[in-house]
XYZ file of C-alpha atoms in Angstrom:
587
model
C 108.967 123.035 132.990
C 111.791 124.597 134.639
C 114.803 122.900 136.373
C 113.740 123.067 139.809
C 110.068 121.859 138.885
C 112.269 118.386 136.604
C 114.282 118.393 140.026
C 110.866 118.380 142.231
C 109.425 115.631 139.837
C 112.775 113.284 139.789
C 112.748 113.408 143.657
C 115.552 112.031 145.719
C 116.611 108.239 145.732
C 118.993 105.981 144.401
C 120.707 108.364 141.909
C 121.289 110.968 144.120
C 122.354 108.436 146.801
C 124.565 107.424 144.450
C 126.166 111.362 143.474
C 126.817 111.338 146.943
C 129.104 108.618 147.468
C 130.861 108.879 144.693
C 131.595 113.155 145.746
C 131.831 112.452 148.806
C 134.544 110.192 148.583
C 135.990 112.575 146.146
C 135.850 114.924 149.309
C 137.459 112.652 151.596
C 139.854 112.821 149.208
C 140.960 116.056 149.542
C 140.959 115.730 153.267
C 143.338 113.110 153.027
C 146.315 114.993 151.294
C 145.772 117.605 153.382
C 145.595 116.228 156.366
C 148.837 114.297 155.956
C 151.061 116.991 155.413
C 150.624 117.574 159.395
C 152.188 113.622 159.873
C 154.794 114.161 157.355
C 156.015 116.969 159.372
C 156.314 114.775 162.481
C 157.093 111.170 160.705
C 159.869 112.314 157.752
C 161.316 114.728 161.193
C 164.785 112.774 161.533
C 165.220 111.599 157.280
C 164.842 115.155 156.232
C 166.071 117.133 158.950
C 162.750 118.897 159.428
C 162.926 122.190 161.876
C 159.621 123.836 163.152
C 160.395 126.529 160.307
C 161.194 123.732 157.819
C 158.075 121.944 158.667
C 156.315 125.056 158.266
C 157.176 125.530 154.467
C 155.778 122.080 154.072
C 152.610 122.195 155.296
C 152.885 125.372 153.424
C 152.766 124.047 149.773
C 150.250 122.405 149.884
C 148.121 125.425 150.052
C 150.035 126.998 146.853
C 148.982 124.156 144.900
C 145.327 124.656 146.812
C 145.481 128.539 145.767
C 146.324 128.093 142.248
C 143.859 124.794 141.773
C 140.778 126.798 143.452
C 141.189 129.788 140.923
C 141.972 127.633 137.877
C 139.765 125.089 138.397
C 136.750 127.211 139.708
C 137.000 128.588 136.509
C 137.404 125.307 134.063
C 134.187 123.831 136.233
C 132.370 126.807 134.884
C 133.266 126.543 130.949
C 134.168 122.734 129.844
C 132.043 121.279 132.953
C 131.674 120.093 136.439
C 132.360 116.219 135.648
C 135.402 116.369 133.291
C 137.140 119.078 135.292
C 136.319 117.400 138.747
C 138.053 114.207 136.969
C 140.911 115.646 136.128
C 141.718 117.282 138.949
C 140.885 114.012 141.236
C 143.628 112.713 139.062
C 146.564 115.049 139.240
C 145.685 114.932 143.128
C 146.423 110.947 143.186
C 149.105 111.191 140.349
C 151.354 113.595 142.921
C 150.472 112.933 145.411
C 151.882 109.160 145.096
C 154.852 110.319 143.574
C 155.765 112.106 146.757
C 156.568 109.109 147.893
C 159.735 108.583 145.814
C 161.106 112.025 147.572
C 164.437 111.965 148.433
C 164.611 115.646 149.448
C 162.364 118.217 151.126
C 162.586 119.926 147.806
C 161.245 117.499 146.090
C 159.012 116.995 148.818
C 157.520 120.262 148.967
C 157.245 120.428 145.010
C 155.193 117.175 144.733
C 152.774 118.207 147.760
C 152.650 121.594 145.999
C 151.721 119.845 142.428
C 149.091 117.615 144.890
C 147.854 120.448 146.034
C 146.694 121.603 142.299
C 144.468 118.739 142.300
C 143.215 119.083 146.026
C 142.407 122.965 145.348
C 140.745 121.831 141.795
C 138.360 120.091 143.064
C 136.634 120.902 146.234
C 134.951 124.106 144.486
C 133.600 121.580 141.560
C 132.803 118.804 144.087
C 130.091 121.138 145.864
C 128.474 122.744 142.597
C 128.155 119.489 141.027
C 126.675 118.060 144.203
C 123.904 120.992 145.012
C 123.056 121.191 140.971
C 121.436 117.031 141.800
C 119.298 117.766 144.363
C 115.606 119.650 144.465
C 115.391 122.504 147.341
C 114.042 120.632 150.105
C 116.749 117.677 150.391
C 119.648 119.847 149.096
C 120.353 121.221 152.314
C 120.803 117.010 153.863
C 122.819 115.999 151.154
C 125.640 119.014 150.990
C 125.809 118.699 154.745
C 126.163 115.148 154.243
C 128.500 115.517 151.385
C 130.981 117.860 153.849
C 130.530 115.079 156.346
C 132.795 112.801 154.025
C 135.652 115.159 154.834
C 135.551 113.092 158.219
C 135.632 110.023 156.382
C 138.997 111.417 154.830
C 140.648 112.450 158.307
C 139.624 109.199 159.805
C 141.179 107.766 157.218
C 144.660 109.724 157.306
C 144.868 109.507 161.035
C 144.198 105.336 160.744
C 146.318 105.137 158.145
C 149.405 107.193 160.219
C 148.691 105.073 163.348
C 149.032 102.029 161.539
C 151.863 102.485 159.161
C 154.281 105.082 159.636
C 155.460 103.276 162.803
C 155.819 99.964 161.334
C 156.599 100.904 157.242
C 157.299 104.798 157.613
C 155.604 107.957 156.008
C 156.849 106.743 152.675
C 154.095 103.803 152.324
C 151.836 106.065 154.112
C 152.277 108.640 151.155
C 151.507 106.080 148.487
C 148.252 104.853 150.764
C 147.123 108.363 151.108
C 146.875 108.878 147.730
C 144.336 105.875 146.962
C 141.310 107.846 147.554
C 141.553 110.268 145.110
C 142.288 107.985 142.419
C 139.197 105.976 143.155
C 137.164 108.755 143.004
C 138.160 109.750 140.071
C 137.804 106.231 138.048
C 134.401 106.368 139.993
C 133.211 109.366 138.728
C 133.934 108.934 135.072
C 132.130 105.708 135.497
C 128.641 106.323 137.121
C 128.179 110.263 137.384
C 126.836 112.215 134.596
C 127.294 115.740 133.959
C 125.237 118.170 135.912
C 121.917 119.257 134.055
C 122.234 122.746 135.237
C 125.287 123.607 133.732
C 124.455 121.558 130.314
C 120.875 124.072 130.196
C 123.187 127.038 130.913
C 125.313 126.315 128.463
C 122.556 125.295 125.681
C 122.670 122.166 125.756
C 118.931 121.147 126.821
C 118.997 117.985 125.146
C 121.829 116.351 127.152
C 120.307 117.909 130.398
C 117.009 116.455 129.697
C 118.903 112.819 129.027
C 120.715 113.120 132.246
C 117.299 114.044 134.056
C 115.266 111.127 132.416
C 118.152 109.095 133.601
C 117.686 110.305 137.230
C 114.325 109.497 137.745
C 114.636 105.674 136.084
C 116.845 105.056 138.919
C 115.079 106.763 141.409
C 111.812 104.816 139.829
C 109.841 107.980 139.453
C 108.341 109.404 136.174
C 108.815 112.893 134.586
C 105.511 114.454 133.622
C 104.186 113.428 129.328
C 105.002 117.282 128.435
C 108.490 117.298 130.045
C 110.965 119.901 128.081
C 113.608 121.754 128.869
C 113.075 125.381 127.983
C 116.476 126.914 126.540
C 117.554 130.366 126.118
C 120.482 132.155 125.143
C 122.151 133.599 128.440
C 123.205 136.794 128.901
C 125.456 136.858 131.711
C 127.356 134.318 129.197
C 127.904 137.301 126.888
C 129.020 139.459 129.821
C 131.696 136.528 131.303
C 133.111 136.451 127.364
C 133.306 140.356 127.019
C 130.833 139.850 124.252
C 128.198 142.543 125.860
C 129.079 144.456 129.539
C 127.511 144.526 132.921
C 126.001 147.590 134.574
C 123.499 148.010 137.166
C 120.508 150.454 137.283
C 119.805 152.946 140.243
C 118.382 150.045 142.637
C 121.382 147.443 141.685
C 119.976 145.334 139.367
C 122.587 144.079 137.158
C 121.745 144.430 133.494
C 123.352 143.321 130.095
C 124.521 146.001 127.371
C 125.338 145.183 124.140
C 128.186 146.579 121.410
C 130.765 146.616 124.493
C 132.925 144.666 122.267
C 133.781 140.770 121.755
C 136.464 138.507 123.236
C 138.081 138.407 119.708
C 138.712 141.976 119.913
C 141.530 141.477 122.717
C 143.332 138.795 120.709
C 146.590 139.472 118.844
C 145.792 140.007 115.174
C 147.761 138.316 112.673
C 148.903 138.993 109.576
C 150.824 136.446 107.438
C 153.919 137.952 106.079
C 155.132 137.536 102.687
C 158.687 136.717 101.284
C 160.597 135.799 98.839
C 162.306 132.808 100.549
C 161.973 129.099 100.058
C 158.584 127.610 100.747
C 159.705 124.881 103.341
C 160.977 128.173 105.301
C 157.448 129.800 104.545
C 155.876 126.718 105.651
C 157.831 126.070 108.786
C 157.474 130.063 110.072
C 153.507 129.822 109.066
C 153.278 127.097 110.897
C 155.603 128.921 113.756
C 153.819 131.976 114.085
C 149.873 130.486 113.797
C 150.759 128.345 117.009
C 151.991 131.446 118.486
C 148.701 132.656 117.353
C 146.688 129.958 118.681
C 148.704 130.628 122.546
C 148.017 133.755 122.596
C 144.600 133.424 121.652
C 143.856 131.071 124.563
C 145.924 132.525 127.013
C 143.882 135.539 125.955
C 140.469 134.372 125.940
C 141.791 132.670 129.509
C 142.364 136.022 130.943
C 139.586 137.582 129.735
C 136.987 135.128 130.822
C 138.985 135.377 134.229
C 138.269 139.542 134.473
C 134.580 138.974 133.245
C 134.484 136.519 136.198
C 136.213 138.749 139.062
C 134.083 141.689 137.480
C 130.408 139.713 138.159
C 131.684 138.551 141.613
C 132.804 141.758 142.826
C 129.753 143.748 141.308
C 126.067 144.460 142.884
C 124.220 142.173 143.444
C 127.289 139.222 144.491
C 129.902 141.774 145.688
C 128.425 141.918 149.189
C 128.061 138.633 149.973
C 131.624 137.879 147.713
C 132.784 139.797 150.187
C 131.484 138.733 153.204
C 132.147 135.176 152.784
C 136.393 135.767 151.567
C 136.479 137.425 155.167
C 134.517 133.686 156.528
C 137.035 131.586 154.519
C 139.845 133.593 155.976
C 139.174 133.311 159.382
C 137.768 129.099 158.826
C 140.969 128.724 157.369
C 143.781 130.456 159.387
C 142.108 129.865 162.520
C 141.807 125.626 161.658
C 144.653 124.624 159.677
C 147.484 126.862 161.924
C 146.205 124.427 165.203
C 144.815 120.966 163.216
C 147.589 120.723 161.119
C 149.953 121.518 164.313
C 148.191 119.165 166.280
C 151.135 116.622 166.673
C 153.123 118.764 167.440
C 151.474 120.389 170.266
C 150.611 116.895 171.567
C 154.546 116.296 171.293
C 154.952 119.483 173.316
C 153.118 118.187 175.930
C 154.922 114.795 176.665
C 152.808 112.765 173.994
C 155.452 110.401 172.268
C 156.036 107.718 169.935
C 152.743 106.065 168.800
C 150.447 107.867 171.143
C 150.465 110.903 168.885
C 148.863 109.116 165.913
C 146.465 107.751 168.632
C 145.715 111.557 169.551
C 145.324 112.188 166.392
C 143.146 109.739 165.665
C 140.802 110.829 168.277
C 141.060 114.593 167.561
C 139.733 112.861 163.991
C 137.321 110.781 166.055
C 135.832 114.362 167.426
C 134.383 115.119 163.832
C 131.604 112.405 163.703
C 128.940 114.629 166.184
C 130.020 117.883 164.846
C 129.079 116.252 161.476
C 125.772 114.671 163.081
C 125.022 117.770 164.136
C 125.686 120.215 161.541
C 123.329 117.962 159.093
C 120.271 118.780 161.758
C 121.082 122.306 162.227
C 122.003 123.965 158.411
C 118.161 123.026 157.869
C 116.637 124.021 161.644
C 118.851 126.896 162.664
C 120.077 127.571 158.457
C 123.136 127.923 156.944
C 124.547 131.350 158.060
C 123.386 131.163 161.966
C 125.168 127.719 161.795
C 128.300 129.137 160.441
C 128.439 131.932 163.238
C 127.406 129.942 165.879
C 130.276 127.051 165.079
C 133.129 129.232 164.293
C 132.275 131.590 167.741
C 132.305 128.125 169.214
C 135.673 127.352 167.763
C 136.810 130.686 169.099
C 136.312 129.574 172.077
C 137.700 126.154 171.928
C 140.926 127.751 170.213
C 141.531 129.905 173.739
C 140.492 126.968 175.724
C 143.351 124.776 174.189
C 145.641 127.462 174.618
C 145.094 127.609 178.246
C 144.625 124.200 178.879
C 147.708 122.314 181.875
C 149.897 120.506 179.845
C 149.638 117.424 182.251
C 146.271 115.241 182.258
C 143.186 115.128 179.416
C 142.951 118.736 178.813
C 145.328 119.253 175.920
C 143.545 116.176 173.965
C 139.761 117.206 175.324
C 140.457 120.547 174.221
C 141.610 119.963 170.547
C 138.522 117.047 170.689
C 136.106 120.152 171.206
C 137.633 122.319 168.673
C 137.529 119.897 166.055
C 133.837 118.704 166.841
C 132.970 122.127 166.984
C 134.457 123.999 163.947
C 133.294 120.839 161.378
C 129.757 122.646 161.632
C 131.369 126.079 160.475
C 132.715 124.507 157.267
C 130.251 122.315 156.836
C 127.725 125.186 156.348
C 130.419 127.170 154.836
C 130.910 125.089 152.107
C 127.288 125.130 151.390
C 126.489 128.341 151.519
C 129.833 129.361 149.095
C 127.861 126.821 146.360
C 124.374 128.044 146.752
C 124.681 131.627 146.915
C 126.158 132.362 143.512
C 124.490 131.299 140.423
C 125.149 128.318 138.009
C 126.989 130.152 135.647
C 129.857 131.150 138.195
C 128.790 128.682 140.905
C 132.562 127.122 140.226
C 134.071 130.203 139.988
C 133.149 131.646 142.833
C 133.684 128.796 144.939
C 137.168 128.880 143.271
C 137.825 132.821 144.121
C 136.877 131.843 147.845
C 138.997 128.469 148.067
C 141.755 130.426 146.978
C 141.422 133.284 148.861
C 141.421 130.928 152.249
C 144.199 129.061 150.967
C 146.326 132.316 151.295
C 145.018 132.128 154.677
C 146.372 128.817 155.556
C 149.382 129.608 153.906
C 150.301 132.314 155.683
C 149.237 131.225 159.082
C 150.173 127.478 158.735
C 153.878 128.822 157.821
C 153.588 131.469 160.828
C 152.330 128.878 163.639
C 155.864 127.746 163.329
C 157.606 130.769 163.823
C 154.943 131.130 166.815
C 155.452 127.745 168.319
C 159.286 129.187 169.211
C 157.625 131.914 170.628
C 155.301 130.286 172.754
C 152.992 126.966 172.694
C 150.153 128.695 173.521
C 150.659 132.337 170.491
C 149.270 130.110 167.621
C 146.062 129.236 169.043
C 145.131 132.951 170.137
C 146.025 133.643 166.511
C 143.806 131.111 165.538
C 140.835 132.206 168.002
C 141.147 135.908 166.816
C 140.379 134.754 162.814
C 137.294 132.206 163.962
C 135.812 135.618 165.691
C 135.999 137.687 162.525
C 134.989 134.685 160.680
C 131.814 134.170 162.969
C 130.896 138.190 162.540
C 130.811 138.030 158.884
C 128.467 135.259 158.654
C 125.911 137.528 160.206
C 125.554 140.163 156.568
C 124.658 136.853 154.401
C 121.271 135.860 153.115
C 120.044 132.441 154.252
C 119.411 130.202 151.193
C 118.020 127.516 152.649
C 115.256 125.429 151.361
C 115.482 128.301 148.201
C 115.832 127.284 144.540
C 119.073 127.670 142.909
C 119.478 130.607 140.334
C 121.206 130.330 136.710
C 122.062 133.522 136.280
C 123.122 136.813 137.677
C 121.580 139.088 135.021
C 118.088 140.884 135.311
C 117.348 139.858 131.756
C 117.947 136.084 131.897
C 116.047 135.838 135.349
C 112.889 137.641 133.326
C 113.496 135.125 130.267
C 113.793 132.149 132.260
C 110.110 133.128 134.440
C 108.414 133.552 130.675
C 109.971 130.038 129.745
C 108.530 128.427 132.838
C 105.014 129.459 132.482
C 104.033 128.616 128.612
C 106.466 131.293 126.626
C 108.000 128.935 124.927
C 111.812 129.718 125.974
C 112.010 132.226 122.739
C 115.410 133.181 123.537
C 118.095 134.385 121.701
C 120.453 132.417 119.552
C 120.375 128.888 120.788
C 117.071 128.504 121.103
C 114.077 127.442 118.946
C 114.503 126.225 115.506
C 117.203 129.206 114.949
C 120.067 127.431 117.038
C 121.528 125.698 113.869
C 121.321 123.102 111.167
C 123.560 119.979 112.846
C 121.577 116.813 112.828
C 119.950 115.222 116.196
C 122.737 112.631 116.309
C 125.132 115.492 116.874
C 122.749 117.429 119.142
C 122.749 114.219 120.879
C 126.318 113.919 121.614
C 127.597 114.150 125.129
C 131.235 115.138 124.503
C 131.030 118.565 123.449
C 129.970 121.613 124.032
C 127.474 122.729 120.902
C 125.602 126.135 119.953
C 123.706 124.742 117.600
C 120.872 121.692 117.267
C 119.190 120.103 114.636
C 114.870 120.785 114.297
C 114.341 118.315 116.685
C 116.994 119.542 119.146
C 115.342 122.687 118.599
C 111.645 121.797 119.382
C 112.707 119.884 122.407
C 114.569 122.685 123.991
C 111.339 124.746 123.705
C 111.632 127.226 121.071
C 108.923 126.245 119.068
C 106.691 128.344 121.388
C 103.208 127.213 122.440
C 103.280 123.586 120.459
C 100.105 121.126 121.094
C 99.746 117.940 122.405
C 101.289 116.596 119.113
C 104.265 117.872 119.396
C 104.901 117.512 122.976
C 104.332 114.013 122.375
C 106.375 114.106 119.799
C 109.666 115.564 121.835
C 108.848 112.879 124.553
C 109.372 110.281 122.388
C 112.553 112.005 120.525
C 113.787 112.037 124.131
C 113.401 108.543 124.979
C 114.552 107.447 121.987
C 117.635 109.914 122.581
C 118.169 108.285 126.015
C 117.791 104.513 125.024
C 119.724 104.845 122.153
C 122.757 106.323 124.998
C 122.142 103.647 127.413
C 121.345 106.188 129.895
């Protein structure tokens, strides 16, 4: 049975109801510490002597931290997991972005938001694989629309939070508020959500992925079929991503595994151990020196090589076009929102808005989400994910120009950013989507990362330039902003729609062939972790959920299929070795 057929059978309740909260608020999260980098710059104005250029750095950091978190992160998501990275990064979001509280300089300031931002950048790419790796085709779309929604929740949340108590405690206690969200998630998450079953079958670990599945349909009260396994094969696109075989394409753009292109090992520093004549504490002590030099290098090695294997797949037939295609999206969704949301005070300020009435304008401009977000969850099934995506960020455009133009006396200003906001929510919402389900599980992360980051420089570099811009003119920002959401829009238009399509594993010609002989009665008779080849460790071990493990015991290795074309017998048998697995977890 194949992942999306286990998917199909679990069906959606309960459990994935329950995913979705817990994500979602981990989403919310994110919007939260972003968000509040635009009331910083208007509530810490006076205590740290904040100029529009000053400001500008500021709101800039935060998208440092994002840039560096989406490629490092994306990454981690893909090798050690989707849970444990998505915790950890949840974490060094609340941890810094609390202590930015305790500031007493805009250095100090900016370095905190910048660490924050780490954390922030970490985990939106992990939130939306781990989120679309839960649900079977035909709800996937509802939830990950639904799951983007939560950013709402987040900005609701910020705004309230501003209006109510930087006026009356100041930003400080709105700092340490802001960063509550995140650190509920992340006790949240390590509590109830379970790693995704996708990436443990990718990664060999069939077992585990079959646990987490039979655990998934007890709480949605639904039944996986009596011959229920887990077919497991070794992946090849794994060996490209370590250097351990390369990738090349045939004449039509297939991409293809080749072996004897060398190993991972092969770019690590040798090491010999020298020999002297001197005491053997001083032998001891430089040993000891030199193999933790050895160890460094090796993982800062094996770090940047699995990084090149990565940028290599993503920029390579068949995921360069659309890798392409949706950096220019992020860039122009980025620049074009964050250089007018984040200034959004500040324009109201502009316009005559003062004391507490801009946190009430902000809170509205917030407000303006909730039938974008209604909206968006109708249309990225109707009208699909790409037309969605063109037809909110043209909308935007528009908006942007409209806001520009808009009297500064009267509703205008305030209906105008209303309509922007409402409007561009669909264009990420979709965006965010499509970014997850267009690459496969094996660089789902990483990708996701690669584009995070790349609209992070966006915001960076317009978010610091809207300041410069404001001096210029009130209006220079915003045409900025509309001339990004155009390009944007006109990208969206070269990517394929996957909507209401199962998710792929895997890049490579070979494990796309493997996996369709798996699903219809081969038997999964992979290479190397498959079968009862993958390894002599005992089913307790091949039980374990810490750990990532090549190699399973017998039973590990009849239940992940390699057995080939067993009878009833034995598919009885690796139903009951599963239960028993499960129970004996408390899953």
């Amino acid at each position: 049975m194949s992942l999306e057929d286990a998917l199909s059978h679990v069906g959606t309740g309960p459990f994935q109801w329950m995913v979705l909260v817990v994500c979602g608020l981990a989403n919310a999260a994110d919007a939260v510490e972003i968000l509040s980098v635009g009331l910083l710059g208007t509530a810490a104005e006076t205590e740290l002597n904040l100029t529009p250029h000053r400001t500008g750095a500021l709101n800039a950091c935060i998208f440092v931290g994002m840039f560096l978190g989406g490629l490092l992160w994306g990454l981690i998501g893909d090798v050690v997991g989707r849970k444990r990275s998505l915790v950890a990064a949840l974490a060094i979001n609340a941890i810094f972005g609390g202590l930015s509280a305790a500031a007493t300089s805009l250095g100090q300031l900016m370095v905190l938001r910048l660490l924050a931002g780490l954390g922030v950048g970490g985990s939106m790419p992990v939130v939306f694989a781990l989120m679309s790796e839960f649900c079977p085709p035909n709800t996937r779309g509802k939830f990950m629309a639904m799951l983007a929604s939560f950013w709402m929740v987040g900005s609701l949340y910020s705004a309230a939070m501003g209006w109510l108590i930087i006026p009356r405690l100041g930003w400080r206690a709105f700092v340490l508020v802001a960063s509550l969200p995140a650190a509920t998630a992340a006790a949240l998450l390590a509590a109830l959500v379970p790693e995704s079953p996708r990436y443990l079958s990718v990664m060999g670990r069939g077992r585990e992925a079959g646990q987490v599945l039979m655990r998934a349909a007890r709480l949605n009260g639904t039944q996986l079929p009596e011959d229920f396994i887990i077919p497991s094969f070794h992946h090849r696109d794994q060996d490209i991503l370590t250097h351990k075989a390369a990738l090349t394409t045939d004449a039509a753009g297939h991409p293809h595994a080749r072996d004897a292109a060398g190993d991972t090992e092969s770019l690590l520093p040798s090491y010999t151990p020298a020999t002297s004549g001197g005491s053997s504490s001083g032998a001891a002590g430089a040993a000891a020196s030199l193999s933790a030099t050895r160890r460094l290098g090796t993982w800062t090695s094996a770090v940047l090589g699995r990084a090149w294997g990565v940028l290599t797949a993503l920029l390579s037939p068949p995921l360069r076009g659309q890798t392409l295609a949706l950096g220019v999206g992020w860039i122009g969704l980025c620049g074009g929102w964050y250089c007018t949301v984040l200034w959004v005070p500040r324009y109201f300020e502009a316009r005559g808005a003062t004391g507490g009435s801009v946190y009430g304008q902000t809170f509205a401009v917030a407000m303006a989400n909730l039938p974008g977000n209604l909206a968006s969850i109708y249309l990225v099934d109707r009208l699909g994910r790409r037309l969605t995506a063109c037809a909110c960020m043209a909308g935007a455009c528009v908006c942007a120009l409209a806001f520009a133009a808009a009297p500064a006396s009267g509703p205008w200003p305030l209906l105008a950013a209303c309509v922007f906001n409402g409007v561009s929510v669909g264009g990420w919402n979709s965006l965010d989507m499509i970014s997850a389900e267009l690459y496969p599980t094996s660089l789902r992360s990483s990708g996701f990362g690669l584009l995070n980051a790349v609209g992070r420089v966006s915001s960076f570099v317009t978010t610091y330039a809207a300041g410069a811009l404001l001096d210029l003119a009130l209006w220079a920002p915003l045409v900025v902003a509309a001339a990004l959401l155009a390009a944007g829009s006109a990208a969206m238009l070269s990517l394929p729609e996957p909507a209401g399509k199962p998710l792929e594993d895997s890049f490579c010609d070979e494990d796309k062939v493997q996996e369709a002989h798996s699903n219809h009665g081969g038997g999964g008779g992979g290479r190397g972790r498959s079968g009862l080849a993958s390894g002599a460790s005992s089913d307790d071990e091949g039980a374990g959920s810490g750990n990532d493990r090549s190699g399973h015991g017998i039973s590990a290795g009849l239940l992940l299929g390699g057995g080939g074309g067993g009878g009833g017998g034995r598919r009885s048998a690796e139903k009951v070795g599963l239960l028993a697995a499960a129970k004996g977890q408390g899953l």
